[in-house]
PDB file of C-alpha atoms in Angstrom:
ATOM      1  CA  MET B   1     183.730  12.849  54.299  1.00 46.00           C
ATOM      2  CA  GLU B   2     186.786  12.416  56.317  1.00 51.00           C
ATOM      3  CA  THR B   3     188.824  15.367  57.540  1.00 57.00           C
ATOM      4  CA  ASP B   4     192.612  14.753  57.928  1.00 70.00           C
ATOM      5  CA  LYS B   5     194.438  17.144  60.110  1.00 84.00           C
ATOM      6  CA  ILE B   6     197.435  18.793  58.534  1.00 86.00           C
ATOM      7  CA  THR B   7     200.127  20.118  60.776  1.00 86.00           C
ATOM      8  CA  TYR B   8     202.156  23.118  59.776  1.00 82.00           C
ATOM      9  CA  LYS B   9     205.375  24.167  61.573  1.00 82.00           C
ATOM     10  CA  LEU B  10     205.306  27.932  62.216  1.00 78.00           C
ATOM     11  CA  GLU B  11     208.378  30.041  61.506  1.00 72.00           C
ATOM     12  CA  ASN B  12     210.268  30.946  64.662  1.00 70.00           C
ATOM     13  CA  THR B  13     210.011  34.697  64.234  1.00 65.00           C
ATOM     14  CA  GLY B  14     209.087  35.543  67.857  1.00 70.00           C
ATOM     15  CA  ASP B  15     205.725  37.081  67.170  1.00 78.00           C
ATOM     16  CA  ARG B  16     203.058  34.387  66.827  1.00 79.00           C
ATOM     17  CA  GLU B  17     200.382  36.720  65.550  1.00 81.00           C
ATOM     18  CA  THR B  18     202.514  37.669  62.586  1.00 82.00           C
ATOM     19  CA  SER B  19     203.436  34.046  61.856  1.00 83.00           C
ATOM     20  CA  LEU B  20     199.852  32.931  61.960  1.00 84.00           C
ATOM     21  CA  LYS B  21     198.621  35.732  59.667  1.00 86.00           C
ATOM     22  CA  LYS B  22     201.517  35.067  57.276  1.00 86.00           C
ATOM     23  CA  ALA B  23     200.667  31.352  57.075  1.00 86.00           C
ATOM     24  CA  ALA B  24     196.949  32.083  56.492  1.00 88.00           C
ATOM     25  CA  THR B  25     197.696  34.781  53.900  1.00 91.00           C
ATOM     26  CA  ASP B  26     200.195  32.531  52.098  1.00 91.00           C
ATOM     27  CA  ILE B  27     197.633  29.732  51.852  1.00 90.00           C
ATOM     28  CA  ARG B  28     194.968  32.144  50.655  1.00 92.00           C
ATOM     29  CA  SER B  29     197.222  33.642  47.900  1.00 93.00           C
ATOM     30  CA  GLN B  30     198.122  30.050  46.763  1.00 92.00           C
ATOM     31  CA  LEU B  31     194.374  29.265  46.597  1.00 92.00           C
ATOM     32  CA  GLN B  32     193.623  32.543  44.818  1.00 92.00           C
ATOM     33  CA  SER B  33     196.263  31.843  42.249  1.00 92.00           C
ATOM     34  CA  ARG B  34     195.055  28.312  41.575  1.00 90.00           C
ATOM     35  CA  PHE B  35     191.233  28.821  41.758  1.00 89.00           C
ATOM     36  CA  GLY B  36     190.765  32.585  41.399  1.00 80.00           C
ATOM     37  CA  SER B  37     189.393  32.596  37.876  1.00 85.00           C
ATOM     38  CA  GLU B  38     186.502  30.122  38.338  1.00 89.00           C
ATOM     39  CA  TYR B  39     185.958  29.977  42.151  1.00 92.00           C
ATOM     40  CA  THR B  40     185.182  32.553  44.785  1.00 91.00           C
ATOM     41  CA  ILE B  41     187.714  32.593  47.648  1.00 92.00           C
ATOM     42  CA  THR B  42     186.556  34.228  50.895  1.00 91.00           C
ATOM     43  CA  ALA B  43     188.136  34.489  54.312  1.00 90.00           C
ATOM     44  CA  ASP B  44     186.849  35.549  57.632  1.00 86.00           C
ATOM     45  CA  GLU B  45     188.518  38.343  59.631  1.00 86.00           C
ATOM     46  CA  PHE B  46     191.553  37.469  61.669  1.00 82.00           C
ATOM     47  CA  GLY B  47     190.210  36.884  65.186  1.00 76.00           C
ATOM     48  CA  VAL B  48     191.664  37.848  68.526  1.00 76.00           C
ATOM     49  CA  PHE B  49     194.930  36.106  69.361  1.00 78.00           C
ATOM     50  CA  ASP B  50     194.336  34.689  72.809  1.00 77.00           C
ATOM     51  CA  LYS B  51     194.798  31.155  74.134  1.00 80.00           C
ATOM     52  CA  ASP B  52     193.206  29.684  70.938  1.00 86.00           C
ATOM     53  CA  TRP B  53     192.889  31.116  67.482  1.00 87.00           C
ATOM     54  CA  SER B  54     190.967  29.861  64.423  1.00 88.00           C
ATOM     55  CA  HIS B  55     190.437  31.123  60.900  1.00 90.00           C
ATOM     56  CA  GLU B  56     188.571  29.884  57.829  1.00 92.00           C
ATOM     57  CA  ILE B  57     189.101  30.251  54.105  1.00 92.00           C
ATOM     58  CA  LYS B  58     186.323  29.060  51.793  1.00 93.00           C
ATOM     59  CA  VAL B  59     186.688  28.170  48.109  1.00 93.00           C
ATOM     60  CA  ARG B  60     183.231  28.009  46.455  1.00 92.00           C
ATOM     61  CA  LYS B  61     181.720  27.739  43.008  1.00 90.00           C
ATOM     62  CA  GLY B  62     178.029  28.619  43.140  1.00 87.00           C
ATOM     63  CA  ASN B  63     175.823  27.328  45.930  1.00 89.00           C
ATOM     64  CA  LYS B  64     176.556  23.623  45.705  1.00 90.00           C
ATOM     65  CA  VAL B  65     180.275  23.201  45.276  1.00 92.00           C
ATOM     66  CA  GLY B  66     182.777  24.303  47.893  1.00 92.00           C
ATOM     67  CA  ALA B  67     185.729  23.501  50.193  1.00 92.00           C
ATOM     68  CA  GLU B  68     186.813  25.058  53.390  1.00 92.00           C
ATOM     69  CA  VAL B  69     190.286  25.301  55.055  1.00 92.00           C
ATOM     70  CA  GLY B  70     190.038  25.648  58.776  1.00 92.00           C
ATOM     71  CA  PHE B  71     193.076  26.880  60.752  1.00 90.00           C
ATOM     72  CA  LYS B  72     193.407  26.129  64.506  1.00 90.00           C
ATOM     73  CA  TRP B  73     196.209  27.225  66.750  1.00 87.00           C
ATOM     74  CA  GLU B  74     196.522  26.561  70.483  1.00 87.00           C
ATOM     75  CA  GLN B  75     198.747  28.236  72.958  1.00 82.00           C
ATOM     76  CA  ALA B  76     199.602  24.812  74.417  1.00 83.00           C
ATOM     77  CA  GLN B  77     201.477  24.045  71.155  1.00 83.00           C
ATOM     78  CA  PRO B  78     202.744  27.480  69.981  1.00 80.00           C
ATOM     79  CA  ASP B  79     204.862  26.250  67.112  1.00 82.00           C
ATOM     80  CA  VAL B  80     202.117  24.152  65.478  1.00 86.00           C
ATOM     81  CA  LEU B  81     199.265  25.267  63.278  1.00 87.00           C
ATOM     82  CA  VAL B  82     196.655  22.614  62.572  1.00 90.00           C
ATOM     83  CA  MET B  83     194.673  22.843  59.275  1.00 91.00           C
ATOM     84  CA  GLU B  84     191.683  20.858  58.097  1.00 92.00           C
ATOM     85  CA  VAL B  85     190.208  20.744  54.649  1.00 92.00           C
ATOM     86  CA  ASP B  86     186.488  19.830  54.383  1.00 90.00           C
ATOM     87  CA  GLU B  87     183.568  20.101  52.078  1.00 90.00           C
ATOM     88  CA  SER B  88     181.492  23.215  52.499  1.00 87.00           C
ATOM     89  CA  SER B  89     178.679  24.529  50.291  1.00 88.00           C
ATOM     90  CA  LYS B  90     176.343  27.514  50.735  1.00 90.00           C
ATOM     91  CA  MET B  91     173.272  25.389  50.110  1.00 92.00           C
ATOM     92  CA  GLY B  92     174.322  22.782  52.696  1.00 91.00           C
ATOM     93  CA  SER B  93     174.808  25.493  55.337  1.00 91.00           C
ATOM     94  CA  GLN B  94     171.570  27.138  54.478  1.00 94.00           C
ATOM     95  CA  LEU B  95     169.728  23.911  54.707  1.00 94.00           C
ATOM     96  CA  THR B  96     171.351  22.874  58.008  1.00 95.00           C
ATOM     97  CA  TYR B  97     170.820  26.271  59.833  1.00 96.00           C
ATOM     98  CA  GLY B  98     167.394  26.986  58.354  1.00 97.00           C
ATOM     99  CA  ILE B  99     165.791  23.654  59.115  1.00 97.00           C
ATOM    100  CA  SER B 100     167.458  23.232  62.534  1.00 97.00           C
ATOM    101  CA  ILE B 101     166.518  26.747  63.831  1.00 97.00           C
ATOM    102  CA  VAL B 102     162.963  26.488  62.625  1.00 98.00           C
ATOM    103  CA  LEU B 103     162.391  22.983  64.022  1.00 97.00           C
ATOM    104  CA  GLY B 104     164.097  23.943  67.282  1.00 97.00           C
ATOM    105  CA  ALA B 105     161.743  26.975  67.628  1.00 97.00           C
ATOM    106  CA  VAL B 106     158.705  24.877  66.799  1.00 97.00           C
ATOM    107  CA  GLY B 107     159.750  22.140  69.251  1.00 95.00           C
ATOM    108  CA  ALA B 108     160.345  24.650  72.055  1.00 95.00           C
ATOM    109  CA  TYR B 109     156.981  26.334  71.436  1.00 96.00           C
ATOM    110  CA  MET B 110     155.116  23.010  71.358  1.00 94.00           C
ATOM    111  CA  ALA B 111     156.795  21.757  74.551  1.00 94.00           C
ATOM    112  CA  TYR B 112     156.345  25.053  76.377  1.00 93.00           C
ATOM    113  CA  ASN B 113     152.623  25.118  75.639  1.00 93.00           C
ATOM    114  CA  ASP B 114     152.016  21.437  76.428  1.00 90.00           C
ATOM    115  CA  MET B 115     151.101  20.504  72.840  1.00 90.00           C
ATOM    116  CA  ALA B 116     151.167  16.970  71.564  1.00 88.00           C
ATOM    117  CA  PRO B 117     153.461  15.037  71.065  1.00 90.00           C
ATOM    118  CA  LEU B 118     155.736  16.972  73.558  1.00 87.00           C
ATOM    119  CA  GLU B 119     153.173  17.324  76.427  1.00 88.00           C
ATOM    120  CA  PHE B 120     154.937  14.690  78.481  1.00 89.00           C
ATOM    121  CA  LEU B 121     157.946  17.012  79.199  1.00 89.00           C
ATOM    122  CA  PRO B 122     157.998  18.351  82.753  1.00 89.00           C
ATOM    123  CA  GLY B 123     157.619  22.046  83.661  1.00 89.00           C
ATOM    124  CA  LYS B 124     157.535  25.043  81.296  1.00 89.00           C
ATOM    125  CA  LYS B 125     161.131  26.219  81.014  1.00 91.00           C
ATOM    126  CA  ILE B 126     162.669  22.726  81.049  1.00 94.00           C
ATOM    127  CA  ALA B 127     160.046  21.492  78.566  1.00 93.00           C
ATOM    128  CA  GLY B 128     160.824  24.453  76.242  1.00 94.00           C
ATOM    129  CA  GLY B 129     164.518  23.723  76.337  1.00 94.00           C
ATOM    130  CA  LEU B 130     164.141  19.959  75.831  1.00 95.00           C
ATOM    131  CA  GLY B 131     161.518  20.532  73.130  1.00 95.00           C
ATOM    132  CA  GLY B 132     163.925  22.872  71.382  1.00 96.00           C
ATOM    133  CA  LEU B 133     166.724  20.305  71.714  1.00 97.00           C
ATOM    134  CA  ILE B 134     164.498  17.510  70.262  1.00 96.00           C
ATOM    135  CA  GLY B 135     163.609  19.912  67.387  1.00 97.00           C
ATOM    136  CA  VAL B 136     167.162  20.736  66.638  1.00 97.00           C
ATOM    137  CA  ILE B 137     168.267  17.112  66.574  1.00 97.00           C
ATOM    138  CA  LEU B 138     165.304  16.276  64.285  1.00 97.00           C
ATOM    139  CA  GLY B 139     166.227  19.210  62.082  1.00 97.00           C
ATOM    140  CA  LEU B 140     169.868  18.107  61.781  1.00 97.00           C
ATOM    141  CA  ILE B 141     168.730  14.650  60.693  1.00 98.00           C
ATOM    142  CA  ILE B 142     166.309  16.007  58.107  1.00 97.00           C
ATOM    143  CA  ALA B 143     168.941  18.475  56.879  1.00 96.00           C
ATOM    144  CA  SER B 144     171.563  15.766  56.359  1.00 95.00           C
ATOM    145  CA  VAL B 145     169.098  13.578  54.422  1.00 96.00           C
ATOM    146  CA  LEU B 146     168.063  16.587  52.252  1.00 95.00           C
ATOM    147  CA  LYS B 147     171.696  17.583  51.661  1.00 92.00           C
ATOM    148  CA  SER B 148     172.563  14.041  50.563  1.00 92.00           C
ATOM    149  CA  ILE B 149     169.694  14.116  48.094  1.00 94.00           C
ATOM    150  CA  LEU B 150     170.069  17.613  46.691  1.00 92.00           C
ATOM    151  CA  LEU B 151     173.852  17.654  46.512  1.00 90.00           C
ATOM    152  CA  LYS B 152     174.177  14.117  45.123  1.00 90.00           C
ATOM    153  CA  ASN B 153     175.149  15.224  41.685  1.00 89.00           C
ATOM    154  CA  GLU B 154     177.911  17.612  42.958  1.00 89.00           C
ATOM    155  CA  LYS B 155     179.500  14.978  45.279  1.00 89.00           C
ATOM    156  CA  GLU B 156     182.181  14.058  42.831  1.00 91.00           C
ATOM    157  CA  GLN B 157     183.107  17.675  41.948  1.00 91.00           C
ATOM    158  CA  ASN B 158     183.174  18.505  45.708  1.00 90.00           C
ATOM    159  CA  ALA B 159     185.524  15.563  46.455  1.00 90.00           C
ATOM    160  CA  GLN B 160     187.834  16.634  43.610  1.00 92.00           C
ATOM    161  CA  LEU B 161     187.945  20.221  44.846  1.00 92.00           C
ATOM    162  CA  VAL B 162     188.674  19.116  48.423  1.00 91.00           C
ATOM    163  CA  ASN B 163     191.575  16.900  47.158  1.00 92.00           C
ATOM    164  CA  GLU B 164     193.000  19.783  45.089  1.00 92.00           C
ATOM    165  CA  VAL B 165     192.773  22.171  48.008  1.00 91.00           C
ATOM    166  CA  ARG B 166     194.362  19.560  50.272  1.00 91.00           C
ATOM    167  CA  GLN B 167     197.255  19.210  47.840  1.00 90.00           C
ATOM    168  CA  ILE B 168     197.834  22.992  47.866  1.00 89.00           C
ATOM    169  CA  VAL B 169     197.698  23.221  51.678  1.00 87.00           C
ATOM    170  CA  THR B 170     200.199  20.349  52.186  1.00 86.00           C
ATOM    171  CA  ARG B 171     202.859  21.874  49.998  1.00 76.00           C
TER     172      ARG B 171
END
């Protein structure tokens, strides 16, 4: 799914932290008023305002249907807040992290202990790192295939939710 970047011009109040919090809170309240009855809206804590700042708001219905609004602000462009709306489901995240971490650990263990098919990797520490990397890449491929199979029926509903959230964010 494509992610279009939405730029938002911040109010010139002088305090960037207040402007960023207000913009994120306004978007969250709009999402809450539109989707609050049938969807769960969650947001992470406001992070430290340093050179870069990011924040996420997730709109989810169950484990398979969801959208995520990502906020990104950079000190290089202090008047611009960039937002991205993308598909995000609990099940997809659980599959991705679970499979990738497990296969990464198995790959690192196999390579470190010179087990086939990773016995060709040099050294112990380098082999463990490379074996872990190979396992994580394999895990990401397997997770993406499983996500496309398991979440096939919810694809249309996810696309509709992402479009509705994008419309609210662009107002």
